[in-house]
Short mmCIF file of C-alpha atoms in Angstrom, two decimals:
data_model
loop_
_atom_site.label_atom_id
_atom_site.label_comp_id
_atom_site.label_asym_id
_atom_site.label_seq_id
_atom_site.Cartn_x
_atom_site.Cartn_y
_atom_site.Cartn_z
CA MET L 175 -4.47 15.35 -20.90
CA LYS L 176 -0.40 17.06 -20.18
CA HIS L 177 0.98 14.32 -18.83
CA MET L 178 2.20 16.66 -14.73
CA ALA L 179 4.83 15.80 -12.37
CA ILE L 180 6.57 16.78 -9.70
CA LEU L 181 9.76 18.77 -9.35
CA THR L 182 11.31 18.23 -5.69
CA ASP L 183 14.52 20.82 -5.55
CA VAL L 184 16.29 19.40 -1.94
CA THR L 185 18.49 22.86 -1.71
CA ARG L 186 14.85 24.43 -1.07
CA CYS L 187 13.29 22.05 1.26
CA ILE L 188 13.42 23.72 5.40
CA GLY L 189 11.62 19.65 6.31
CA CYS L 190 8.85 21.73 7.53
CA GLU L 191 5.97 19.40 6.72
CA GLU L 192 3.52 22.11 5.62
CA CYS L 193 3.66 19.19 2.59
CA VAL L 194 3.07 16.14 4.81
CA LEU L 195 0.15 18.65 6.81
CA ALA L 196 -1.67 19.90 3.88
CA CYS L 197 -1.34 15.71 2.36
CA GLN L 198 -3.39 14.22 5.64
CA LYS L 199 -5.95 17.02 5.60
CA THR L 200 -7.09 16.82 2.18
CA ASN L 201 -6.96 12.92 1.98
CA GLU L 202 -8.44 12.65 5.13
CA THR L 203 -5.62 10.06 5.81
CA GLY L 204 -6.16 11.22 9.72
CA PRO L 205 -4.06 11.43 12.52
CA ASP L 206 -0.86 8.80 12.00
CA ALA L 207 -0.38 5.45 13.06
CA PRO L 208 3.00 2.84 12.48
CA TYR L 209 3.13 0.34 12.67
CA ARG L 210 5.66 -1.40 15.83
CA TRP L 211 7.28 -2.67 12.78
CA GLN L 212 7.54 0.67 10.92
CA GLY L 213 9.86 2.82 13.57
CA ASP L 214 8.67 5.81 13.33
CA ALA L 215 5.63 8.90 12.71
CA SER L 216 7.80 10.12 10.18
CA GLU L 217 8.27 7.06 8.19
CA LEU L 218 5.87 6.55 5.10
CA SER L 219 2.17 4.70 6.39
CA SER L 220 -1.13 4.28 5.15
CA THR L 221 -2.07 8.01 6.62
CA ARG L 222 1.35 9.90 5.57
CA TRP L 223 1.60 9.38 2.72
CA THR L 224 4.19 11.86 1.83
CA THR L 225 6.79 12.28 4.26
CA ILE L 226 10.53 14.27 4.77
CA LYS L 227 13.67 12.47 5.51
CA ARG L 228 16.70 13.92 6.93
CA GLY L 229 19.51 12.97 4.63
CA PRO L 230 22.88 13.36 4.02
CA GLN L 231 25.05 16.73 5.49
CA GLY L 232 22.29 18.38 7.03
CA ARG L 233 19.06 18.10 4.05
CA TYR L 234 16.02 17.33 4.21
CA VAL L 235 13.88 14.70 1.10
CA ARG L 236 10.62 14.46 0.38
CA GLU L 237 9.33 11.34 0.35
CA GLN L 238 6.26 10.37 -1.96
CA CYS L 239 5.49 7.66 -4.84
CA ARG L 240 7.59 8.33 -7.80
CA HIS L 241 4.82 7.54 -10.22
CA CYS L 242 6.53 5.97 -12.41
CA LEU L 243 6.34 5.96 -16.58
CA ASP L 244 5.74 2.33 -17.24
CA PRO L 245 4.55 1.87 -13.19
CA ALA L 246 5.99 -1.97 -11.98
CA CYS L 247 3.13 -2.34 -9.74
CA ALA L 248 -0.02 -1.48 -12.01
CA ALA L 249 1.97 -4.46 -14.33
CA ALA L 250 1.14 -6.68 -11.28
CA CYS L 251 -1.21 -5.82 -10.18
CA PRO L 252 -4.03 -9.25 -11.45
CA VAL L 253 -7.74 -6.66 -11.37
CA GLY L 254 -5.88 -3.50 -12.85
CA ALA L 255 -6.68 -1.72 -9.67
CA LEU L 256 -3.76 0.86 -10.23
CA TYR L 257 -3.33 2.54 -14.34
CA THR L 258 -2.27 4.61 -15.25
CA THR L 259 -3.73 8.19 -15.64
CA GLU L 260 -3.65 10.59 -18.52
CA SER L 261 -2.05 13.46 -15.98
CA GLY L 262 0.56 10.46 -16.01
CA ALA L 263 -0.69 9.59 -12.16
CA VAL L 264 -0.70 6.37 -10.61
CA ALA L 265 -4.06 5.93 -8.99
CA TYR L 266 -6.05 3.03 -7.36
CA ASP L 267 -9.10 1.84 -7.80
CA ALA L 268 -10.22 0.03 -3.99
CA ASP L 269 -12.89 -0.88 -5.21
CA ILE L 270 -11.63 -4.34 -7.17
CA CYS L 271 -8.19 -4.46 -5.21
CA MET L 272 -7.93 -7.73 -4.18
CA GLY L 273 -5.86 -7.10 -1.15
CA CYS L 274 -2.80 -9.74 -2.94
CA ARG L 275 -0.52 -6.64 -1.89
CA TYR L 276 1.84 -7.55 -5.52
CA CYS L 277 2.54 -4.37 -6.23
CA MET L 278 3.96 -3.11 -2.59
CA VAL L 279 6.51 -6.52 -4.06
CA ALA L 280 7.33 -5.10 -7.53
CA CYS L 281 7.43 -1.22 -6.71
CA PRO L 282 11.49 -0.97 -7.60
CA PHE L 283 11.26 2.19 -4.94
CA ARG L 284 8.87 0.52 -2.48
CA MET L 285 6.56 3.45 -2.32
CA THR L 286 2.75 1.69 -1.63
CA ARG L 287 1.50 1.02 1.94
CA TYR L 288 -1.20 -0.87 3.39
CA GLU L 289 -3.40 -0.92 6.15
CA TRP L 290 -2.80 -3.66 8.52
CA ASP L 291 -5.91 -2.77 10.66
CA SER L 292 -8.16 -2.27 9.12
CA PRO L 293 -11.25 -5.08 8.62
CA MET L 294 -11.34 -3.97 4.30
CA PRO L 295 -7.87 -3.05 3.47
CA ARG L 296 -6.27 -1.19 1.31
CA VAL L 297 -3.00 0.06 -0.72
CA ARG L 298 -2.42 3.48 0.25
CA LYS L 299 -0.36 5.83 -1.34
CA CYS L 300 0.21 9.27 -2.54
CA ILE L 301 -1.80 9.98 -5.81
CA LEU L 302 -0.77 13.68 -6.95
CA CYS L 303 -5.02 14.58 -5.53
CA HIS L 304 -4.89 13.01 -9.10
CA ASP L 305 -9.09 13.29 -8.93
CA ALA L 306 -9.50 16.51 -6.72
CA VAL L 307 -7.40 18.26 -9.64
CA CYS L 308 -8.86 17.00 -12.71
CA SER L 309 -12.32 18.02 -11.16
CA GLY L 310 -10.94 21.55 -10.80
CA GLU L 311 -11.40 22.20 -6.99
CA LEU L 312 -7.61 22.17 -6.87
CA ASP L 313 -5.19 23.37 -9.89
CA GLN L 314 -1.84 21.47 -8.09
CA PRO L 315 -1.75 18.73 -5.44
CA ALA L 316 -1.98 19.30 -2.05
CA CYS L 317 1.37 19.01 -1.01
CA THR L 318 3.18 20.88 -3.00
CA ALA L 319 0.62 24.64 -2.86
CA ALA L 320 1.89 24.29 0.93
CA CYS L 321 5.37 24.18 0.66
CA PRO L 322 6.62 28.07 1.78
CA THR L 323 9.04 27.74 0.38
CA LYS L 324 8.90 26.49 -3.34
CA ALA L 325 11.06 23.90 -3.58
CA THR L 326 8.34 21.30 -4.57
CA LEU L 327 6.34 22.51 -8.12
CA PHE L 328 3.83 21.35 -9.79
CA GLY L 329 3.42 21.22 -13.36
CA GLU L 330 4.14 20.11 -16.71
CA ARG L 331 7.09 17.24 -16.71
CA GLU L 332 8.75 18.63 -20.45
CA ALA L 333 8.44 22.07 -18.75
CA LEU L 334 9.17 20.99 -15.31
CA LEU L 335 12.57 19.14 -16.32
CA ALA L 336 13.70 22.33 -18.45
CA GLU L 337 14.09 23.99 -15.52
CA ALA L 338 15.64 21.34 -13.59
CA ARG L 339 18.36 21.09 -15.78
CA ARG L 340 18.48 25.64 -15.85
CA ARG L 341 19.27 25.81 -12.18
CA ILE L 342 22.41 22.91 -12.49
CA GLU L 343 23.59 25.02 -15.90
CA ALA L 344 23.17 27.85 -14.05
CA ALA L 345 24.32 26.03 -10.83
CA PRO L 346 27.57 24.04 -11.71
CA ASP L 347 29.67 24.08 -8.28
CA ARG L 348 25.57 23.48 -5.61
CA TYR L 349 23.65 21.13 -7.73
CA VAL L 350 24.59 17.76 -8.33
CA ASN L 351 24.22 17.44 -12.08
CA HIS L 352 22.23 14.94 -12.41
CA ILE L 353 18.00 14.49 -11.86
CA TRP L 354 17.01 12.39 -10.22
CA GLY L 355 13.47 10.30 -11.55
CA GLU L 356 14.81 11.34 -15.06
CA HIS L 357 15.97 8.30 -16.49
CA GLU L 358 15.48 5.53 -14.05
CA VAL L 359 12.90 2.88 -14.42
CA GLY L 360 11.81 4.80 -17.93
CA GLY L 361 11.05 7.62 -16.24
CA THR L 362 9.10 8.76 -13.09
CA SER L 363 6.79 12.15 -13.00
CA VAL L 364 8.62 13.64 -9.45
CA PHE L 365 11.83 14.02 -9.31
CA TYR L 366 14.93 15.52 -7.50
CA ILE L 367 17.73 17.76 -7.81
CA SER L 368 20.01 18.30 -5.10
CA ASP L 369 23.71 19.55 -3.71
CA VAL L 370 24.25 16.24 -2.74
CA GLU L 371 23.68 12.34 -3.58
CA LEU L 372 20.46 11.24 -2.41
CA THR L 373 21.19 7.22 -2.55
CA ALA L 374 22.09 8.65 1.10
CA ALA L 375 18.40 9.59 1.70
CA GLY L 376 17.32 6.63 0.52
CA TRP L 377 17.16 6.52 -3.43
CA PRO L 378 17.85 2.95 -3.82
CA GLU L 379 21.66 2.81 -5.86
CA ASP L 380 22.06 1.29 -9.32
CA LEU L 381 18.37 0.97 -10.71
CA PRO L 382 18.45 0.49 -14.46
CA GLY L 383 17.26 3.84 -17.14
CA HIS L 384 15.10 1.38 -18.41
CA ALA L 385 11.29 0.44 -17.20
CA VAL L 386 11.14 -2.90 -14.96
CA PRO L 387 8.44 -5.49 -16.17
CA ASP L 388 11.02 -8.02 -15.35
CA LEU L 389 9.66 -7.50 -10.97
CA ALA L 390 6.22 -7.67 -12.63
CA THR L 391 6.68 -10.58 -13.98
CA THR L 392 8.30 -12.11 -11.34
CA VAL L 393 5.05 -11.37 -9.54
CA LEU L 394 2.97 -11.93 -10.91
CA SER L 395 4.24 -15.50 -12.19
CA THR L 396 3.72 -16.30 -8.69
CA VAL L 397 0.14 -16.42 -9.30
CA PRO L 398 -0.65 -20.26 -10.25
CA ALA L 399 0.98 -21.46 -7.81
CA THR L 400 -0.06 -18.69 -4.93
CA PHE L 401 -3.58 -20.09 -6.16
CA LEU L 402 -3.30 -23.19 -6.51
CA THR L 403 -1.27 -23.35 -2.87
CA VAL L 404 -3.87 -21.71 -0.94
CA GLY L 405 -7.37 -23.96 -2.83
CA ALA L 406 -5.18 -26.94 -1.86
CA GLY L 407 -5.08 -25.34 1.80
CA MET L 408 -8.80 -24.53 2.15
CA ALA L 409 -9.68 -28.22 0.92
CA GLY L 410 -6.72 -29.49 3.46
CA ILE L 411 -8.46 -27.71 6.39
CA HIS L 412 -12.23 -28.27 5.16
CA TRP L 413 -11.91 -32.21 4.47
CA VAL L 414 -9.38 -32.22 8.62
CA ILE L 415 -13.28 -30.01 9.26
CA ARG L 416 -15.44 -32.51 8.27
CA ARG L 417 -12.92 -35.94 9.50
CA ARG L 418 -13.41 -34.20 12.68
CA ASP L 419 -17.16 -33.74 12.98
CA LYS L 420 -17.72 -37.17 11.94
CA LEU L 421 -16.56 -38.82 14.91
CA ALA L 422 -17.28 -37.01 16.97
CA ALA L 423 -20.42 -37.74 16.73
CA ALA L 424 -19.77 -41.69 16.54
CA ALA L 425 -17.90 -40.62 20.23
CA VAL L 426 -21.20 -39.97 20.63
CA PRO L 427 -23.48 -43.14 22.90
CA PRO L 428 -27.06 -43.03 21.41
CA PRO L 429 -29.67 -42.06 23.58
CA GLU L 430 -31.33 -45.35 26.17
CA PRO L 431 -35.23 -45.60 24.95
CA GLU L 432 -37.39 -43.74 27.39
CA THR L 433 -39.08 -46.79 30.21
CA ASP L 434 -42.59 -45.55 30.63
CA ASP L 435 -42.94 -45.73 34.46
CA SER L 436 -46.79 -45.21 34.53
CA ASN L 437 -47.81 -48.46 32.31
CA ASP L 438 -45.12 -49.91 35.61
CA ASP L 439 -47.96 -49.05 37.95
CA GLU L 440 -50.59 -50.78 36.36
CA VAL L 441 -48.71 -53.53 35.84
CA SER L 442 -48.00 -53.90 39.58
CA SER L 443 -51.91 -52.87 40.64
CA LEU L 444 -53.33 -55.86 38.94
CA ARG L 445 -51.10 -58.69 41.03
CA PRO L 446 -52.06 -60.71 43.21
CA THR L 447 -51.33 -59.91 47.21
CA ARG L 448 -51.21 -62.51 49.03
CA THR L 449 -52.46 -63.04 52.96
CA PRO L 450 -50.20 -64.24 55.38
CA ALA L 451 -51.58 -66.73 57.37
#
């Protein structure tokens, strides 16, 4: 299968959020539900997998999972709930996720979100409409199809990289001579060209040009200690509860033996009575 990708041209984005609405409708994520610590509804959340952020000089920058070629989130997942598909999308299997959230720590872009208010929480993020595209239900992700200015395009990764280079070479005075995501952290399947520096729009600074398995290694190194700590804590709680129950049972006085009042009445009736002189 061909490796697919998304190219976003920041110079063409008008901030209409048609991509956001299309994503929410197609994936049935529900209305925006920002958390108190999140700030406002424009931030990525479990119900908003893509969003538009205001960048420098009035530019709008679309934000979504970058779908790294060698994703640290998938490497950090101890059960393989996050995985790279043949099409290049980094997808997610909620059925085997154990909710550890190591993927959120490992992601160099901080793109994954969590259903904090759900009794059965899942990790949520853009999956490039992978299932719908592979099944033929959609010919491209809902977000790219909805863009009225074609600021965001879907296609083969190498073809889109060639188009990005062509645009930069054709208008060197307009674009910064850089393709964000071509090489960062080993390359991504969602990349950008722009006429302003995207680091000012939230793109992380000083990202290496190679994959970052060290992030996953750092996270996974905490797994044994985490399980031991949690196990010890649960054992301690169990001991405390059992001891409390034993002490409570010992503090209750034994019940007094029951007396049979009917026998007392029979004994009283057999006693002789004195007749007054």
